[in-house]
Amino acid sequence: MAHSPVSLLLDFLFPPRCPLCRAYVETRGTLCAACRQMVLRPHRLALPPALAALVHEAWAVAPYHEGLQPVIRALKYGRKRALLPAFHTLLVAAGLPLLRADFAVPVPLHAARERERGFNQAEAIFHAYLAAQQIPILRALARTRPTPPLYGLAPHERKAALRGAFALAEPIAIRSRHILLIDDILTTGATLTACAHLLKKGGAARIDLLVLASDHA
Ligand SMILES: [Zn+2]
């Protein structure tokens, strides 16, 4: 596809631009060198205590608020799937240590939300990266009801909003397995804690965590 007549015509009509700063770039679907240097901060996450108790290792590739927030929001709320190659090249460039897991489990969306969005962002972001590492994605969790936005809620309100919101969709498959829980971002950790808790309760042997962006050090 890279040099097909259609893509050459597209590049001529709409020269590829960096999705963060709009500078022209050579390859469609990549960040410019300056933005890449600014956002690429692969780091091991220091997790909030409740999540740290459930998760063995946790990694993020970039900061969120001072980093990928505008493009992650554009993917989720603007449904800009054209951003996916940019995320993939960041993941590859991050050079994270080799991940080992039996399955990657995405944080689920409620079915109505996923229909509206057209995809699950965690799955979309990591799909190619995980395929290259031969880690299959398993939808082991389901969201049983829509949940309100957690932003701005106090910790106890977040917990209440998420109570009973997730269920195990693959209770047998996860038992005694090493699971890589994936999501686009880690902010307060409330959602990921609820998911990790359920996986642990369901008998997962080990849970690691990978997100694209987080402000946790
Ligand atoms: Zn840029």
JSON list of C-alpha atoms and ligand atoms in Angstrom, two decimals:
[
{"chain": "A", "resi": 1, "resn": "MET", "atom": "CA", "xyz": [0.00, 0.00, 0.00]},
{"chain": "A", "resi": 2, "resn": "ALA", "atom": "CA", "xyz": [2.89, 2.35, 0.85]},
{"chain": "A", "resi": 3, "resn": "HIS", "atom": "CA", "xyz": [3.68, 3.21, -2.78]},
{"chain": "A", "resi": 4, "resn": "SER", "atom": "CA", "xyz": [0.51, 2.27, -4.59]},
{"chain": "A", "resi": 5, "resn": "PRO", "atom": "CA", "xyz": [-0.79, 4.81, -7.12]},
{"chain": "A", "resi": 6, "resn": "VAL", "atom": "CA", "xyz": [-3.65, 5.58, -4.74]},
{"chain": "A", "resi": 7, "resn": "SER", "atom": "CA", "xyz": [-1.33, 6.33, -1.84]},
{"chain": "A", "resi": 8, "resn": "LEU", "atom": "CA", "xyz": [0.92, 8.47, -4.06]},
{"chain": "A", "resi": 9, "resn": "LEU", "atom": "CA", "xyz": [-2.10, 10.45, -5.17]},
{"chain": "A", "resi": 10, "resn": "LEU", "atom": "CA", "xyz": [-3.27, 10.76, -1.55]},
{"chain": "A", "resi": 11, "resn": "ASP", "atom": "CA", "xyz": [0.17, 11.98, -0.47]},
{"chain": "A", "resi": 12, "resn": "PHE", "atom": "CA", "xyz": [0.06, 14.55, -3.26]},
{"chain": "A", "resi": 13, "resn": "LEU", "atom": "CA", "xyz": [-3.43, 15.79, -2.41]},
{"chain": "A", "resi": 14, "resn": "PHE", "atom": "CA", "xyz": [-3.12, 15.48, 1.36]},
{"chain": "A", "resi": 15, "resn": "PRO", "atom": "CA", "xyz": [0.55, 15.47, 2.31]},
{"chain": "A", "resi": 16, "resn": "PRO", "atom": "CA", "xyz": [1.01, 13.41, 5.47]},
{"chain": "A", "resi": 17, "resn": "ARG", "atom": "CA", "xyz": [1.17, 15.44, 8.64]},
{"chain": "A", "resi": 18, "resn": "CYS", "atom": "CA", "xyz": [2.18, 14.72, 12.21]},
{"chain": "A", "resi": 19, "resn": "PRO", "atom": "CA", "xyz": [-1.07, 14.09, 14.10]},
{"chain": "A", "resi": 20, "resn": "LEU", "atom": "CA", "xyz": [0.17, 16.00, 17.15]},
{"chain": "A", "resi": 21, "resn": "CYS", "atom": "CA", "xyz": [1.68, 19.21, 15.72]},
{"chain": "A", "resi": 22, "resn": "ARG", "atom": "CA", "xyz": [0.53, 19.07, 12.06]},
{"chain": "A", "resi": 23, "resn": "ALA", "atom": "CA", "xyz": [4.09, 19.40, 10.72]},
{"chain": "A", "resi": 24, "resn": "TYR", "atom": "CA", "xyz": [4.62, 17.64, 7.41]},
{"chain": "A", "resi": 25, "resn": "VAL", "atom": "CA", "xyz": [6.11, 14.16, 7.76]},
{"chain": "A", "resi": 26, "resn": "GLU", "atom": "CA", "xyz": [7.53, 11.73, 5.24]},
{"chain": "A", "resi": 27, "resn": "THR", "atom": "CA", "xyz": [5.40, 8.73, 6.09]},
{"chain": "A", "resi": 28, "resn": "ARG", "atom": "CA", "xyz": [1.67, 8.84, 6.64]},
{"chain": "A", "resi": 29, "resn": "GLY", "atom": "CA", "xyz": [0.70, 7.64, 10.10]},
{"chain": "A", "resi": 30, "resn": "THR", "atom": "CA", "xyz": [3.86, 8.66, 11.93]},
{"chain": "A", "resi": 31, "resn": "LEU", "atom": "CA", "xyz": [4.66, 11.41, 14.40]},
{"chain": "A", "resi": 32, "resn": "CYS", "atom": "CA", "xyz": [7.31, 13.93, 13.40]},
{"chain": "A", "resi": 33, "resn": "ALA", "atom": "CA", "xyz": [10.76, 13.44, 14.93]},
{"chain": "A", "resi": 34, "resn": "ALA", "atom": "CA", "xyz": [10.31, 16.30, 17.41]},
{"chain": "A", "resi": 35, "resn": "CYS", "atom": "CA", "xyz": [6.98, 14.99, 18.73]},
{"chain": "A", "resi": 36, "resn": "ARG", "atom": "CA", "xyz": [8.26, 11.46, 18.86]},
{"chain": "A", "resi": 37, "resn": "GLN", "atom": "CA", "xyz": [11.20, 12.60, 20.93]},
{"chain": "A", "resi": 38, "resn": "MET", "atom": "CA", "xyz": [8.87, 14.58, 23.18]},
{"chain": "A", "resi": 39, "resn": "VAL", "atom": "CA", "xyz": [6.33, 11.81, 23.86]},
{"chain": "A", "resi": 40, "resn": "LEU", "atom": "CA", "xyz": [8.37, 8.63, 23.70]},
{"chain": "A", "resi": 41, "resn": "ARG", "atom": "CA", "xyz": [9.03, 7.89, 27.37]},
{"chain": "A", "resi": 42, "resn": "PRO", "atom": "CA", "xyz": [8.75, 4.16, 27.85]},
{"chain": "A", "resi": 43, "resn": "HIS", "atom": "CA", "xyz": [8.58, 3.63, 31.57]},
{"chain": "A", "resi": 44, "resn": "ARG", "atom": "CA", "xyz": [7.72, 1.17, 34.26]},
{"chain": "A", "resi": 45, "resn": "LEU", "atom": "CA", "xyz": [4.69, 2.41, 36.15]},
{"chain": "A", "resi": 46, "resn": "ALA", "atom": "CA", "xyz": [4.55, 3.03, 39.86]},
{"chain": "A", "resi": 47, "resn": "LEU", "atom": "CA", "xyz": [0.96, 1.92, 40.42]},
{"chain": "A", "resi": 48, "resn": "PRO", "atom": "CA", "xyz": [-1.61, 3.09, 42.94]},
{"chain": "A", "resi": 49, "resn": "PRO", "atom": "CA", "xyz": [-1.48, 0.64, 45.91]},
{"chain": "A", "resi": 50, "resn": "ALA", "atom": "CA", "xyz": [-4.77, -1.15, 45.13]},
{"chain": "A", "resi": 51, "resn": "LEU", "atom": "CA", "xyz": [-3.56, -1.92, 41.61]},
{"chain": "A", "resi": 52, "resn": "ALA", "atom": "CA", "xyz": [0.03, -2.65, 42.63]},
{"chain": "A", "resi": 53, "resn": "ALA", "atom": "CA", "xyz": [-1.31, -5.41, 44.87]},
{"chain": "A", "resi": 54, "resn": "LEU", "atom": "CA", "xyz": [-2.77, -7.19, 41.82]},
{"chain": "A", "resi": 55, "resn": "VAL", "atom": "CA", "xyz": [-0.29, -6.48, 39.04]},
{"chain": "A", "resi": 56, "resn": "HIS", "atom": "CA", "xyz": [3.23, -7.84, 38.68]},
{"chain": "A", "resi": 57, "resn": "GLU", "atom": "CA", "xyz": [4.75, -5.50, 36.10]},
{"chain": "A", "resi": 58, "resn": "ALA", "atom": "CA", "xyz": [3.31, -2.42, 34.43]},
{"chain": "A", "resi": 59, "resn": "TRP", "atom": "CA", "xyz": [4.53, -0.36, 31.50]},
{"chain": "A", "resi": 60, "resn": "ALA", "atom": "CA", "xyz": [3.54, 2.77, 29.62]},
{"chain": "A", "resi": 61, "resn": "VAL", "atom": "CA", "xyz": [5.05, 4.18, 26.47]},
{"chain": "A", "resi": 62, "resn": "ALA", "atom": "CA", "xyz": [4.33, 7.90, 26.83]},
{"chain": "A", "resi": 63, "resn": "PRO", "atom": "CA", "xyz": [2.96, 10.51, 29.21]},
{"chain": "A", "resi": 64, "resn": "TYR", "atom": "CA", "xyz": [-0.73, 11.31, 28.89]},
{"chain": "A", "resi": 65, "resn": "HIS", "atom": "CA", "xyz": [-1.53, 14.91, 29.77]},
{"chain": "A", "resi": 66, "resn": "GLU", "atom": "CA", "xyz": [1.74, 16.32, 28.46]},
{"chain": "A", "resi": 67, "resn": "GLY", "atom": "CA", "xyz": [1.90, 13.76, 25.72]},
{"chain": "A", "resi": 68, "resn": "LEU", "atom": "CA", "xyz": [-0.63, 11.67, 23.84]},
{"chain": "A", "resi": 69, "resn": "GLN", "atom": "CA", "xyz": [-3.89, 13.03, 25.26]},
{"chain": "A", "resi": 70, "resn": "PRO", "atom": "CA", "xyz": [-5.03, 14.91, 22.11]},
{"chain": "A", "resi": 71, "resn": "VAL", "atom": "CA", "xyz": [-4.40, 11.98, 19.77]},
{"chain": "A", "resi": 72, "resn": "ILE", "atom": "CA", "xyz": [-5.86, 9.35, 22.10]},
{"chain": "A", "resi": 73, "resn": "ARG", "atom": "CA", "xyz": [-8.99, 11.49, 22.45]},
{"chain": "A", "resi": 74, "resn": "ALA", "atom": "CA", "xyz": [-9.12, 11.87, 18.67]},
{"chain": "A", "resi": 75, "resn": "LEU", "atom": "CA", "xyz": [-8.98, 8.09, 18.30]},
{"chain": "A", "resi": 76, "resn": "LYS", "atom": "CA", "xyz": [-11.69, 7.44, 20.89]},
{"chain": "A", "resi": 77, "resn": "TYR", "atom": "CA", "xyz": [-14.09, 10.30, 20.45]},
{"chain": "A", "resi": 78, "resn": "GLY", "atom": "CA", "xyz": [-13.29, 11.33, 16.88]},
{"chain": "A", "resi": 79, "resn": "ARG", "atom": "CA", "xyz": [-12.98, 7.67, 15.78]},
{"chain": "A", "resi": 80, "resn": "LYS", "atom": "CA", "xyz": [-9.80, 8.55, 13.90]},
{"chain": "A", "resi": 81, "resn": "ARG", "atom": "CA", "xyz": [-8.51, 5.09, 13.14]},
{"chain": "A", "resi": 82, "resn": "ALA", "atom": "CA", "xyz": [-5.94, 6.67, 10.82]},
{"chain": "A", "resi": 83, "resn": "LEU", "atom": "CA", "xyz": [-3.96, 7.33, 14.01]},
{"chain": "A", "resi": 84, "resn": "LEU", "atom": "CA", "xyz": [-3.42, 3.64, 14.70]},
{"chain": "A", "resi": 85, "resn": "PRO", "atom": "CA", "xyz": [-0.19, 3.35, 12.65]},
{"chain": "A", "resi": 86, "resn": "ALA", "atom": "CA", "xyz": [1.28, 6.28, 14.61]},
{"chain": "A", "resi": 87, "resn": "PHE", "atom": "CA", "xyz": [0.58, 4.45, 17.87]},
{"chain": "A", "resi": 88, "resn": "HIS", "atom": "CA", "xyz": [2.03, 1.26, 16.47]},
{"chain": "A", "resi": 89, "resn": "THR", "atom": "CA", "xyz": [5.28, 2.93, 15.42]},
{"chain": "A", "resi": 90, "resn": "LEU", "atom": "CA", "xyz": [5.57, 4.45, 18.90]},
{"chain": "A", "resi": 91, "resn": "LEU", "atom": "CA", "xyz": [5.11, 1.04, 20.48]},
{"chain": "A", "resi": 92, "resn": "VAL", "atom": "CA", "xyz": [7.77, -0.46, 18.26]},
{"chain": "A", "resi": 93, "resn": "ALA", "atom": "CA", "xyz": [10.14, 2.44, 18.89]},
{"chain": "A", "resi": 94, "resn": "ALA", "atom": "CA", "xyz": [9.60, 2.16, 22.66]},
{"chain": "A", "resi": 95, "resn": "GLY", "atom": "CA", "xyz": [11.69, -1.01, 22.82]},
{"chain": "A", "resi": 96, "resn": "LEU", "atom": "CA", "xyz": [9.89, -2.39, 25.85]},
{"chain": "A", "resi": 97, "resn": "PRO", "atom": "CA", "xyz": [11.31, -5.60, 27.29]},
{"chain": "A", "resi": 98, "resn": "LEU", "atom": "CA", "xyz": [9.83, -8.65, 25.64]},
{"chain": "A", "resi": 99, "resn": "LEU", "atom": "CA", "xyz": [6.37, -9.26, 27.00]},
{"chain": "A", "resi": 100, "resn": "ARG", "atom": "CA", "xyz": [5.45, -12.79, 27.93]},
{"chain": "A", "resi": 101, "resn": "ALA", "atom": "CA", "xyz": [1.84, -13.64, 28.49]},
{"chain": "A", "resi": 102, "resn": "ASP", "atom": "CA", "xyz": [-0.60, -16.37, 27.51]},
{"chain": "A", "resi": 103, "resn": "PHE", "atom": "CA", "xyz": [-3.17, -13.76, 26.50]},
{"chain": "A", "resi": 104, "resn": "ALA", "atom": "CA", "xyz": [-3.66, -10.04, 26.32]},
{"chain": "A", "resi": 105, "resn": "VAL", "atom": "CA", "xyz": [-7.00, -9.01, 27.78]},
{"chain": "A", "resi": 106, "resn": "PRO", "atom": "CA", "xyz": [-8.39, -5.62, 26.75]},
{"chain": "A", "resi": 107, "resn": "VAL", "atom": "CA", "xyz": [-10.40, -3.49, 29.16]},
{"chain": "A", "resi": 108, "resn": "PRO", "atom": "CA", "xyz": [-13.88, -3.95, 27.69]},
{"chain": "A", "resi": 109, "resn": "LEU", "atom": "CA", "xyz": [-16.31, -1.30, 26.55]},
{"chain": "A", "resi": 110, "resn": "HIS", "atom": "CA", "xyz": [-20.02, -1.70, 27.05]},
{"chain": "A", "resi": 111, "resn": "ALA", "atom": "CA", "xyz": [-21.47, -3.28, 23.89]},
{"chain": "A", "resi": 112, "resn": "ALA", "atom": "CA", "xyz": [-23.51, -0.17, 23.04]},
{"chain": "A", "resi": 113, "resn": "ARG", "atom": "CA", "xyz": [-20.43, 2.05, 23.38]},
{"chain": "A", "resi": 114, "resn": "GLU", "atom": "CA", "xyz": [-18.34, -0.27, 21.22]},
{"chain": "A", "resi": 115, "resn": "ARG", "atom": "CA", "xyz": [-21.02, -0.36, 18.52]},
{"chain": "A", "resi": 116, "resn": "GLU", "atom": "CA", "xyz": [-21.13, 3.42, 18.51]},
{"chain": "A", "resi": 117, "resn": "ARG", "atom": "CA", "xyz": [-17.31, 3.75, 18.40]},
{"chain": "A", "resi": 118, "resn": "GLY", "atom": "CA", "xyz": [-16.84, 0.88, 15.99]},
{"chain": "A", "resi": 119, "resn": "PHE", "atom": "CA", "xyz": [-13.90, -0.62, 17.88]},
{"chain": "A", "resi": 120, "resn": "ASN", "atom": "CA", "xyz": [-12.37, -1.23, 21.28]},
{"chain": "A", "resi": 121, "resn": "GLN", "atom": "CA", "xyz": [-9.46, 1.20, 21.50]},
{"chain": "A", "resi": 122, "resn": "ALA", "atom": "CA", "xyz": [-7.22, -1.01, 23.64]},
{"chain": "A", "resi": 123, "resn": "GLU", "atom": "CA", "xyz": [-7.56, -3.83, 21.13]},
{"chain": "A", "resi": 124, "resn": "ALA", "atom": "CA", "xyz": [-7.08, -1.50, 18.15]},
{"chain": "A", "resi": 125, "resn": "ILE", "atom": "CA", "xyz": [-3.97, 0.16, 19.58]},
{"chain": "A", "resi": 126, "resn": "PHE", "atom": "CA", "xyz": [-2.13, -3.04, 20.52]},
{"chain": "A", "resi": 127, "resn": "HIS", "atom": "CA", "xyz": [-3.43, -5.47, 17.92]},
{"chain": "A", "resi": 128, "resn": "ALA", "atom": "CA", "xyz": [-0.47, -5.38, 15.49]},
{"chain": "A", "resi": 129, "resn": "TYR", "atom": "CA", "xyz": [2.12, -5.04, 18.26]},
{"chain": "A", "resi": 130, "resn": "LEU", "atom": "CA", "xyz": [0.84, -8.10, 20.11]},
{"chain": "A", "resi": 131, "resn": "ALA", "atom": "CA", "xyz": [0.40, -10.11, 16.91]},
{"chain": "A", "resi": 132, "resn": "ALA", "atom": "CA", "xyz": [4.11, -9.58, 16.18]},
{"chain": "A", "resi": 133, "resn": "GLN", "atom": "CA", "xyz": [4.90, -11.00, 19.63]},
{"chain": "A", "resi": 134, "resn": "GLN", "atom": "CA", "xyz": [2.47, -13.86, 19.13]},
{"chain": "A", "resi": 135, "resn": "ILE", "atom": "CA", "xyz": [0.36, -12.89, 22.13]},
{"chain": "A", "resi": 136, "resn": "PRO", "atom": "CA", "xyz": [-3.29, -13.55, 21.27]},
{"chain": "A", "resi": 137, "resn": "ILE", "atom": "CA", "xyz": [-5.96, -11.12, 22.40]},
{"chain": "A", "resi": 138, "resn": "LEU", "atom": "CA", "xyz": [-8.69, -12.73, 24.47]},
{"chain": "A", "resi": 139, "resn": "ARG", "atom": "CA", "xyz": [-11.85, -10.87, 25.39]},
{"chain": "A", "resi": 140, "resn": "ALA", "atom": "CA", "xyz": [-11.93, -12.39, 28.83]},
{"chain": "A", "resi": 141, "resn": "LEU", "atom": "CA", "xyz": [-13.81, -9.49, 30.40]},
{"chain": "A", "resi": 142, "resn": "ALA", "atom": "CA", "xyz": [-17.15, -7.92, 29.58]},
{"chain": "A", "resi": 143, "resn": "ARG", "atom": "CA", "xyz": [-18.73, -4.70, 30.72]},
{"chain": "A", "resi": 144, "resn": "THR", "atom": "CA", "xyz": [-22.17, -5.57, 31.98]},
{"chain": "A", "resi": 145, "resn": "ARG", "atom": "CA", "xyz": [-23.58, -2.05, 32.07]},
{"chain": "A", "resi": 146, "resn": "PRO", "atom": "CA", "xyz": [-22.57, 1.40, 30.85]},
{"chain": "A", "resi": 147, "resn": "THR", "atom": "CA", "xyz": [-20.59, 3.39, 33.40]},
{"chain": "A", "resi": 148, "resn": "PRO", "atom": "CA", "xyz": [-20.45, 7.18, 33.77]},
{"chain": "A", "resi": 149, "resn": "PRO", "atom": "CA", "xyz": [-17.22, 9.07, 33.02]},
{"chain": "A", "resi": 150, "resn": "LEU", "atom": "CA", "xyz": [-15.01, 8.68, 36.09]},
{"chain": "A", "resi": 151, "resn": "TYR", "atom": "CA", "xyz": [-13.14, 11.90, 35.60]},
{"chain": "A", "resi": 152, "resn": "GLY", "atom": "CA", "xyz": [-13.82, 14.31, 38.42]},
{"chain": "A", "resi": 153, "resn": "LEU", "atom": "CA", "xyz": [-15.34, 11.71, 40.75]},
{"chain": "A", "resi": 154, "resn": "ALA", "atom": "CA", "xyz": [-13.94, 11.11, 44.23]},
{"chain": "A", "resi": 155, "resn": "PRO", "atom": "CA", "xyz": [-12.25, 7.72, 44.75]},
{"chain": "A", "resi": 156, "resn": "HIS", "atom": "CA", "xyz": [-15.22, 6.24, 46.63]},
{"chain": "A", "resi": 157, "resn": "GLU", "atom": "CA", "xyz": [-17.60, 7.47, 43.90]},
{"chain": "A", "resi": 158, "resn": "ARG", "atom": "CA", "xyz": [-15.46, 5.84, 41.21]},
{"chain": "A", "resi": 159, "resn": "LYS", "atom": "CA", "xyz": [-15.50, 2.59, 43.11]},
{"chain": "A", "resi": 160, "resn": "ALA", "atom": "CA", "xyz": [-19.28, 2.76, 43.46]},
{"chain": "A", "resi": 161, "resn": "ALA", "atom": "CA", "xyz": [-19.70, 3.62, 39.76]},
{"chain": "A", "resi": 162, "resn": "LEU", "atom": "CA", "xyz": [-17.71, 0.53, 38.77]},
{"chain": "A", "resi": 163, "resn": "ARG", "atom": "CA", "xyz": [-19.19, -1.93, 41.26]},
{"chain": "A", "resi": 164, "resn": "GLY", "atom": "CA", "xyz": [-20.49, -4.91, 39.35]},
{"chain": "A", "resi": 165, "resn": "ALA", "atom": "CA", "xyz": [-19.76, -3.23, 36.00]},
{"chain": "A", "resi": 166, "resn": "PHE", "atom": "CA", "xyz": [-17.46, -6.03, 34.79]},
{"chain": "A", "resi": 167, "resn": "ALA", "atom": "CA", "xyz": [-17.86, -9.77, 34.49]},
{"chain": "A", "resi": 168, "resn": "LEU", "atom": "CA", "xyz": [-15.65, -12.65, 33.40]},
{"chain": "A", "resi": 169, "resn": "ALA", "atom": "CA", "xyz": [-16.51, -13.65, 29.85]},
{"chain": "A", "resi": 170, "resn": "GLU", "atom": "CA", "xyz": [-13.92, -16.45, 29.67]},
{"chain": "A", "resi": 171, "resn": "PRO", "atom": "CA", "xyz": [-13.72, -17.82, 33.22]},
{"chain": "A", "resi": 172, "resn": "ILE", "atom": "CA", "xyz": [-12.14, -21.14, 32.25]},
{"chain": "A", "resi": 173, "resn": "ALA", "atom": "CA", "xyz": [-9.59, -19.77, 29.78]},
{"chain": "A", "resi": 174, "resn": "ILE", "atom": "CA", "xyz": [-7.95, -17.41, 32.26]},
{"chain": "A", "resi": 175, "resn": "ARG", "atom": "CA", "xyz": [-7.52, -19.85, 35.14]},
{"chain": "A", "resi": 176, "resn": "SER", "atom": "CA", "xyz": [-3.83, -20.24, 36.09]},
{"chain": "A", "resi": 177, "resn": "ARG", "atom": "CA", "xyz": [-2.81, -18.13, 33.09]},
{"chain": "A", "resi": 178, "resn": "HIS", "atom": "CA", "xyz": [-0.38, -15.27, 32.73]},
{"chain": "A", "resi": 179, "resn": "ILE", "atom": "CA", "xyz": [-2.37, -12.30, 31.49]},
{"chain": "A", "resi": 180, "resn": "LEU", "atom": "CA", "xyz": [-1.36, -8.99, 30.01]},
{"chain": "A", "resi": 181, "resn": "LEU", "atom": "CA", "xyz": [-4.09, -6.46, 30.74]},
{"chain": "A", "resi": 182, "resn": "ILE", "atom": "CA", "xyz": [-4.16, -3.70, 28.11]},
{"chain": "A", "resi": 183, "resn": "ASP", "atom": "CA", "xyz": [-5.77, -0.29, 27.87]},
{"chain": "A", "resi": 184, "resn": "ASP", "atom": "CA", "xyz": [-5.15, 3.02, 26.16]},
{"chain": "A", "resi": 185, "resn": "ILE", "atom": "CA", "xyz": [-4.46, 4.99, 29.34]},
{"chain": "A", "resi": 186, "resn": "LEU", "atom": "CA", "xyz": [-3.98, 4.63, 33.07]},
{"chain": "A", "resi": 187, "resn": "THR", "atom": "CA", "xyz": [-5.20, 7.69, 34.97]},
{"chain": "A", "resi": 188, "resn": "THR", "atom": "CA", "xyz": [-6.72, 7.03, 38.39]},
{"chain": "A", "resi": 189, "resn": "GLY", "atom": "CA", "xyz": [-6.41, 3.28, 37.94]},
{"chain": "A", "resi": 190, "resn": "ALA", "atom": "CA", "xyz": [-9.99, 2.64, 39.11]},
{"chain": "A", "resi": 191, "resn": "THR", "atom": "CA", "xyz": [-11.08, 0.82, 35.95]},
{"chain": "A", "resi": 192, "resn": "LEU", "atom": "CA", "xyz": [-7.90, -1.22, 35.64]},
{"chain": "A", "resi": 193, "resn": "THR", "atom": "CA", "xyz": [-8.09, -2.14, 39.33]},
{"chain": "A", "resi": 194, "resn": "ALA", "atom": "CA", "xyz": [-11.65, -3.41, 38.90]},
{"chain": "A", "resi": 195, "resn": "CYS", "atom": "CA", "xyz": [-10.55, -5.48, 35.88]},
{"chain": "A", "resi": 196, "resn": "ALA", "atom": "CA", "xyz": [-7.38, -6.84, 37.51]},
{"chain": "A", "resi": 197, "resn": "HIS", "atom": "CA", "xyz": [-9.34, -7.72, 40.62]},
{"chain": "A", "resi": 198, "resn": "LEU", "atom": "CA", "xyz": [-11.82, -9.76, 38.62]},
{"chain": "A", "resi": 199, "resn": "LEU", "atom": "CA", "xyz": [-9.08, -11.59, 36.72]},
{"chain": "A", "resi": 200, "resn": "LYS", "atom": "CA", "xyz": [-7.25, -12.39, 39.95]},
{"chain": "A", "resi": 201, "resn": "LYS", "atom": "CA", "xyz": [-10.45, -13.58, 41.59]},
{"chain": "A", "resi": 202, "resn": "GLY", "atom": "CA", "xyz": [-11.03, -15.75, 38.53]},
{"chain": "A", "resi": 203, "resn": "GLY", "atom": "CA", "xyz": [-7.73, -17.50, 39.14]},
{"chain": "A", "resi": 204, "resn": "ALA", "atom": "CA", "xyz": [-5.25, -15.72, 36.85]},
{"chain": "A", "resi": 205, "resn": "ALA", "atom": "CA", "xyz": [-1.74, -16.74, 37.88]},
{"chain": "A", "resi": 206, "resn": "ARG", "atom": "CA", "xyz": [-0.07, -13.46, 37.01]},
{"chain": "A", "resi": 207, "resn": "ILE", "atom": "CA", "xyz": [-1.21, -10.13, 35.63]},
{"chain": "A", "resi": 208, "resn": "ASP", "atom": "CA", "xyz": [1.02, -7.62, 33.86]},
{"chain": "A", "resi": 209, "resn": "LEU", "atom": "CA", "xyz": [-0.21, -4.32, 32.55]},
{"chain": "A", "resi": 210, "resn": "LEU", "atom": "CA", "xyz": [0.50, -2.36, 29.39]},
{"chain": "A", "resi": 211, "resn": "VAL", "atom": "CA", "xyz": [-0.97, 1.01, 28.52]},
{"chain": "A", "resi": 212, "resn": "LEU", "atom": "CA", "xyz": [-0.09, 3.46, 25.82]},
{"chain": "A", "resi": 213, "resn": "ALA", "atom": "CA", "xyz": [-0.03, 6.53, 28.05]},
{"chain": "A", "resi": 214, "resn": "SER", "atom": "CA", "xyz": [0.06, 7.37, 31.72]},
{"chain": "A", "resi": 215, "resn": "ASP", "atom": "CA", "xyz": [1.24, 10.15, 33.97]},
{"chain": "A", "resi": 216, "resn": "HIS", "atom": "CA", "xyz": [2.17, 7.75, 36.74]},
{"chain": "A", "resi": 217, "resn": "ALA", "atom": "CA", "xyz": [5.95, 7.78, 37.14]},
{"chain": "B", "resi": 1, "resn": "ZN", "atom": "ZN", "xyz": [4.85, 16.65, 15.46]}
]
